[in-house]
XYZ file of N, CA and C in Angstrom:
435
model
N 16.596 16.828 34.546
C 16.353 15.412 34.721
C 17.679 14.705 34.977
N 18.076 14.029 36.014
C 18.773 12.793 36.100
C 18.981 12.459 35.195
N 20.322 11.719 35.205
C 21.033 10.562 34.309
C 19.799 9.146 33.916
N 19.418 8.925 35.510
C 18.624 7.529 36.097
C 17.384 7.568 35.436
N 16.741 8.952 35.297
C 15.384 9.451 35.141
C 15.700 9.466 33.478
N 16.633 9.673 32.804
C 17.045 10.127 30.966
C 16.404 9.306 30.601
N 17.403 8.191 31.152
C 17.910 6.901 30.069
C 17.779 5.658 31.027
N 17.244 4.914 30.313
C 17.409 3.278 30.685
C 18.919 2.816 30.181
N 19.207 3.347 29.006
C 20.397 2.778 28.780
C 21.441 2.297 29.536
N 22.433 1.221 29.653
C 23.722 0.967 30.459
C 24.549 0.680 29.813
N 25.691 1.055 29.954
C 27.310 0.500 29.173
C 27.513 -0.386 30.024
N 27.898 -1.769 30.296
C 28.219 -2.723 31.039
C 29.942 -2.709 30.605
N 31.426 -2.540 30.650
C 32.658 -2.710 30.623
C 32.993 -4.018 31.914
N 33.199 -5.008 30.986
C 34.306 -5.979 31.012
C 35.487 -6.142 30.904
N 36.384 -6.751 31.672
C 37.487 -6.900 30.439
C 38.130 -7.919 31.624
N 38.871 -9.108 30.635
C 39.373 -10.068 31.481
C 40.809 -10.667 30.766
N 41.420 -11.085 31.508
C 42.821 -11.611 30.883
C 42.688 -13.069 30.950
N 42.754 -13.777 29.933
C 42.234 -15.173 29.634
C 43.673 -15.916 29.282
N 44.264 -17.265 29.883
C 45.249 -17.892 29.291
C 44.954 -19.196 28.566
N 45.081 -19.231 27.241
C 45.035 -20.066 26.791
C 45.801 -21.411 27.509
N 45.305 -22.469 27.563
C 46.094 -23.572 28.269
C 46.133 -24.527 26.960
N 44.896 -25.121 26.037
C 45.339 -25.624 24.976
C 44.393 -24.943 23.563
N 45.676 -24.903 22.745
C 45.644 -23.800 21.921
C 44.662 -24.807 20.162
N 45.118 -26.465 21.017
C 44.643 -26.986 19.666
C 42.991 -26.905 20.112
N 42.849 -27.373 21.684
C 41.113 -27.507 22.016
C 40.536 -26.326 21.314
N 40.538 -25.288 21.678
C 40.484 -23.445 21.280
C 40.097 -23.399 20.144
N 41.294 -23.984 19.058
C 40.872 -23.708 17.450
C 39.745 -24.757 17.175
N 40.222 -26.369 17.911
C 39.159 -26.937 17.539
C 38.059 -26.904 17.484
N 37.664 -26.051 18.523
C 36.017 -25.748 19.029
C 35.496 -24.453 18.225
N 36.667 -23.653 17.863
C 36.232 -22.232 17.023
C 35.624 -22.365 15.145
N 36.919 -23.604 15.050
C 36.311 -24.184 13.972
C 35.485 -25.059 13.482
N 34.906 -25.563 14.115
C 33.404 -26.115 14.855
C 32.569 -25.313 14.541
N 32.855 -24.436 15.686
C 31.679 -23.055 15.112
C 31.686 -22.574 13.837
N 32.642 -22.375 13.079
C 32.644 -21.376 11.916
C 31.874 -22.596 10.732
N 32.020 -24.236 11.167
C 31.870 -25.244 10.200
C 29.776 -25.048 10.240
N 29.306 -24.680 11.902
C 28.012 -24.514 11.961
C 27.869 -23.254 11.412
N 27.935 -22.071 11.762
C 27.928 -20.947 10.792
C 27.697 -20.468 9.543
N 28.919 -21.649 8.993
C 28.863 -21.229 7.092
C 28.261 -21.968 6.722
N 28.201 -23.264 7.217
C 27.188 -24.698 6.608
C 28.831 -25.288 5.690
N 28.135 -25.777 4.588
C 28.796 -26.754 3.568
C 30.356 -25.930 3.319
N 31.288 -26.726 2.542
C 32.517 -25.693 2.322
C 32.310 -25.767 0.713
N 32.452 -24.573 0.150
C 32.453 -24.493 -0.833
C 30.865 -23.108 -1.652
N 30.422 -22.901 -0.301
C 29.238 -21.952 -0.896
C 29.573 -20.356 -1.102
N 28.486 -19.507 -1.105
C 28.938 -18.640 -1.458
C 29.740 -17.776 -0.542
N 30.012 -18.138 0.764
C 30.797 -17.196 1.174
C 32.004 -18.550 2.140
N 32.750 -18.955 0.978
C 33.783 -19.715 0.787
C 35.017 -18.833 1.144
N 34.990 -18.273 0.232
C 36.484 -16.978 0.772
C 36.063 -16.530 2.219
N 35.153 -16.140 2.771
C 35.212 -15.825 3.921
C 35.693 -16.784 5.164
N 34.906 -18.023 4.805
C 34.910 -19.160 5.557
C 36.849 -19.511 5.766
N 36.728 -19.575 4.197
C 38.432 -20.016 4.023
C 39.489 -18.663 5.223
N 39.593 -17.459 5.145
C 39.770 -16.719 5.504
C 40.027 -16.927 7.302
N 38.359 -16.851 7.500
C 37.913 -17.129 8.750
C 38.971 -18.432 9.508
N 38.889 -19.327 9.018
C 39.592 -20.174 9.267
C 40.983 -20.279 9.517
N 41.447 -20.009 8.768
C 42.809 -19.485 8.569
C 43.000 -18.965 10.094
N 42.686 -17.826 10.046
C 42.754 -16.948 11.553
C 42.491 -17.573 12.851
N 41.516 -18.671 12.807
C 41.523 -18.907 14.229
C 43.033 -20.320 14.271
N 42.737 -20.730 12.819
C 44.154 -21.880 13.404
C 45.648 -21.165 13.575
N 45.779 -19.753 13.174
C 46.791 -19.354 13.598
C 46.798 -18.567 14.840
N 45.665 -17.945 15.512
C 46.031 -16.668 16.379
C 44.758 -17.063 17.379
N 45.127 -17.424 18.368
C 44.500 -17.707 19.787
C 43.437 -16.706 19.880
N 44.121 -15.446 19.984
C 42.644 -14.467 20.186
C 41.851 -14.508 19.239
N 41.646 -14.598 17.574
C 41.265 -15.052 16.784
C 39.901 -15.758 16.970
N 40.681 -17.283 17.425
C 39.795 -18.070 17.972
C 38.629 -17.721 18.929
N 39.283 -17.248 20.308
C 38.810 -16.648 21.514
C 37.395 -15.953 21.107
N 37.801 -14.960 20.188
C 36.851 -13.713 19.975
C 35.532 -14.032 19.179
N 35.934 -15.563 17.877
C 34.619 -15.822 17.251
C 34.174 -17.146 18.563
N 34.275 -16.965 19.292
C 33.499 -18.147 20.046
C 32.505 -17.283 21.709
N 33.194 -16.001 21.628
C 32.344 -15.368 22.973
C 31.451 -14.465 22.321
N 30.536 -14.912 22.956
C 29.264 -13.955 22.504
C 28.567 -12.902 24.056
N 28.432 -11.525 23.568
C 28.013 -11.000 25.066
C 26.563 -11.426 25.178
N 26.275 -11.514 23.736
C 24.506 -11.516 23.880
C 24.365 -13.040 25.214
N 25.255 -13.951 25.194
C 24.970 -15.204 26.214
C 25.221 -14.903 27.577
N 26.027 -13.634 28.017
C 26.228 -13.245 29.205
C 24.611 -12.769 29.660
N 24.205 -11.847 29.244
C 22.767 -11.164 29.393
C 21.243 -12.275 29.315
N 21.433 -13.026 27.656
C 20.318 -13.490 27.552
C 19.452 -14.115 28.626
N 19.717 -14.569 29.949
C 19.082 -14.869 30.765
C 18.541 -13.999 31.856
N 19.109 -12.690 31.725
C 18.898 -11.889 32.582
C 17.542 -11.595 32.893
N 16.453 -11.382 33.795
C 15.223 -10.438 33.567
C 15.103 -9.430 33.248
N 14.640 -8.843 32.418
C 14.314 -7.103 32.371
C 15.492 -6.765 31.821
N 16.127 -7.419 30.853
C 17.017 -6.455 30.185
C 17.283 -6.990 28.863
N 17.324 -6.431 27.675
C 17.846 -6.434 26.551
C 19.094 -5.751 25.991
N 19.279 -6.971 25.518
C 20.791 -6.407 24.558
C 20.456 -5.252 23.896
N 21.067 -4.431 23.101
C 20.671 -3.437 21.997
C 22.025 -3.241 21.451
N 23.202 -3.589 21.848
C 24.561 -3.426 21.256
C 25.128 -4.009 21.872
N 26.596 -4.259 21.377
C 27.674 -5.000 21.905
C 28.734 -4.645 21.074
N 29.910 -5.219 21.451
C 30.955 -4.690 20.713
C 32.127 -5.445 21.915
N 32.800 -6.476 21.489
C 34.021 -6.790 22.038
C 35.402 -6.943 21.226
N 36.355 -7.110 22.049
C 37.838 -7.769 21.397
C 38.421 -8.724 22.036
N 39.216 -9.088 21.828
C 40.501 -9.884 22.083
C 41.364 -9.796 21.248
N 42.798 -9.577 22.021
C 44.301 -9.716 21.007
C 45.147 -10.493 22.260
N 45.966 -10.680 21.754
C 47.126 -11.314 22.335
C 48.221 -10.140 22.811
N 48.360 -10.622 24.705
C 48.912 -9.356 25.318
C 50.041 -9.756 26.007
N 51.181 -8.947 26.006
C 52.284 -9.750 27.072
C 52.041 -9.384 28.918
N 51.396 -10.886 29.805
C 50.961 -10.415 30.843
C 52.036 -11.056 31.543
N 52.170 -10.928 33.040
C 52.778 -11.484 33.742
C 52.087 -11.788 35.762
N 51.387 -12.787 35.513
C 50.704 -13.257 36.795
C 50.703 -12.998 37.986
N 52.228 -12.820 38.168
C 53.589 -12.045 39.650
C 53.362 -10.721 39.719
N 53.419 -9.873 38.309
C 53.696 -8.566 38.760
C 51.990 -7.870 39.451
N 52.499 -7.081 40.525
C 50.911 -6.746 41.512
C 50.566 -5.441 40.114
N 51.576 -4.549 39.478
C 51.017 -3.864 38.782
C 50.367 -4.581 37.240
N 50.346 -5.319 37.068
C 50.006 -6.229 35.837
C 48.723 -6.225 35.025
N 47.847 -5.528 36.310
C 46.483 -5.536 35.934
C 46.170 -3.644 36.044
N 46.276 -3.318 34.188
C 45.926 -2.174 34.506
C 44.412 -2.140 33.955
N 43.339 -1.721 34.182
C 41.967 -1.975 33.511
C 42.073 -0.866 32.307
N 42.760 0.565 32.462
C 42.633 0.924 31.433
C 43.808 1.389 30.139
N 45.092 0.656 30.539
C 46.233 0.113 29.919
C 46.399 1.348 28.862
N 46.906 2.442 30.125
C 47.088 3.735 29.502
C 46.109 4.090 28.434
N 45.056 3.861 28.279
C 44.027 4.906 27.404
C 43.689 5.683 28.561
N 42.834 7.317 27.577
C 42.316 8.218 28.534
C 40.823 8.200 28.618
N 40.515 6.738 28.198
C 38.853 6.823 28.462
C 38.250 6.966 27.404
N 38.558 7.330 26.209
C 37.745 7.880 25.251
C 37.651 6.454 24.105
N 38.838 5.700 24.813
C 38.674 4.510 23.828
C 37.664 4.032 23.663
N 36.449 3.098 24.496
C 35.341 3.131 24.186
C 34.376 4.076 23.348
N 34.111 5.242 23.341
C 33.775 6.065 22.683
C 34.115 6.461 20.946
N 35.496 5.933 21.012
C 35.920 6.128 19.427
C 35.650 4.417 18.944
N 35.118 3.472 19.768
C 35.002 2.510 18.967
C 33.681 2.670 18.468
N 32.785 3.483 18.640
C 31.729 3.356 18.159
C 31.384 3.725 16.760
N 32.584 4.997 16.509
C 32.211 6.214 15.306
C 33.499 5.506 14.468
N 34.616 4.462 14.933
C 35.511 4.233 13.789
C 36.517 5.068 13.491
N 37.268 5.109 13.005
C 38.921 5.580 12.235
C 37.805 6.881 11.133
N 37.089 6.619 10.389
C 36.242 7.274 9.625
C 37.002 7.189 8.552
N 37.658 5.745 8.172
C 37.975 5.635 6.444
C 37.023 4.643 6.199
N 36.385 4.107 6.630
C 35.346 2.944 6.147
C 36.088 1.520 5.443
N 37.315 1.439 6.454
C 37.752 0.089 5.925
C 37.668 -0.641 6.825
N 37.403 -2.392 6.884
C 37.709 -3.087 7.321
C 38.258 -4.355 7.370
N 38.822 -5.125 7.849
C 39.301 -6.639 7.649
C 39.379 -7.451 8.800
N 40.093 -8.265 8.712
C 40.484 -9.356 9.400
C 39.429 -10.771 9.615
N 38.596 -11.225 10.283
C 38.054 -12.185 10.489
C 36.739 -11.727 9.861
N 36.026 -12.361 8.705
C 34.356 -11.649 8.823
C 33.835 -12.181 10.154
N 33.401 -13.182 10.359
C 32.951 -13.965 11.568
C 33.314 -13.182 12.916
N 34.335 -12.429 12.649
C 34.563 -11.587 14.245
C 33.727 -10.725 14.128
N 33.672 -9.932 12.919
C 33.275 -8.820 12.610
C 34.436 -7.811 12.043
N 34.990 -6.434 12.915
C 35.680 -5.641 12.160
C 36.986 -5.956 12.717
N 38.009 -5.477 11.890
C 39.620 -5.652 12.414
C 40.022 -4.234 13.179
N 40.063 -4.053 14.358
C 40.111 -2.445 14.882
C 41.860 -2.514 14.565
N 42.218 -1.905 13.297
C 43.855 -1.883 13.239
C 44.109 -0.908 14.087
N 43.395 0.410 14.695
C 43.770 1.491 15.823
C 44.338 0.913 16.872
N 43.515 -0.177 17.629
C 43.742 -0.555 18.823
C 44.675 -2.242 18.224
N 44.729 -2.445 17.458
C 45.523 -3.898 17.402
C 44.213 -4.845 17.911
N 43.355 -5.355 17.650
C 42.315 -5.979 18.342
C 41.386 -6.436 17.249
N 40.960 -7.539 17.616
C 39.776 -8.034 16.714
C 38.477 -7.525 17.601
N 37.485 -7.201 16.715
C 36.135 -6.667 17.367
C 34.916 -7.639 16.761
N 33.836 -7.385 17.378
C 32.720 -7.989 16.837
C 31.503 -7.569 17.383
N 31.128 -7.010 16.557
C 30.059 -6.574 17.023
C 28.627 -6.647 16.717
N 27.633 -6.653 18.248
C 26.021 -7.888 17.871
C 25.271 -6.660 17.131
């Protein structure tokens, strides 16, 4: 049997280089979101909120990452459902001029996708709850639907 004939399944790979232009609009709007999210300040997941917060007023990608959702790229689509997702954003040194600047797979051998699925296999995580997990392997905030 075919690949076509297996599986309905699709991996859709994105990936885009985004410049922040204002860094206060960014947090403002991220913390917006996190204020709809948690509701009131002070409930039970206060440390998170507090946390959460923290991160997007310091670190652009931070911000970036709790405000894109893939499920909004798709949801309008016909005939297709989400069933996973999984993104990042970090902060990268790019340069606009150079023609080599844009590498899509920025020296990995491919397998990176693949090990984000199964994890480091210590069962830790941190950084933003609201992002989801902190991938310390790749330097990257993740989140996944």
């Amino acid at each position: 049997m075919s690949t076509s004939e297996s599986s309905r399944f699709v991996r859709l790979r994105v990936e885009m280089v985004l410049e922040i232009t204002d860094a206060e609009a960014l947090s403002g709007t991220a913390l917006e979101s996190l204020a709809a999210e948690y509701g009131e300040p002070g409930g039970e997941s206060a440390e998170e909120r507090t946390h959460a917060e923290t991160a997007v007023r310091e670190d652009g990608a931070e911000a970036l990452a709790s405000l894109i959702d893939p499920f909004d790229l798709v949801s309008e689509v016909p005939g297709v459902e989400l069933t996973q997702a999984s993104w990042s954003s970090e902060t990268i040194d790019y340069d606009p001029e150079d023609p080599d600047g844009w590498d899509l797979d920025d020296g990995q051998d491919g397998d990176y996708y693949d090990d984000e699925e199964e994890g480091d296999g210590d069962g830790s995580t941190s950084g933003v709850p609201h992002n989801g997990e902190k991938d310390d392997k790749h330097g990257s905030t993740e989140r996944r639907a």
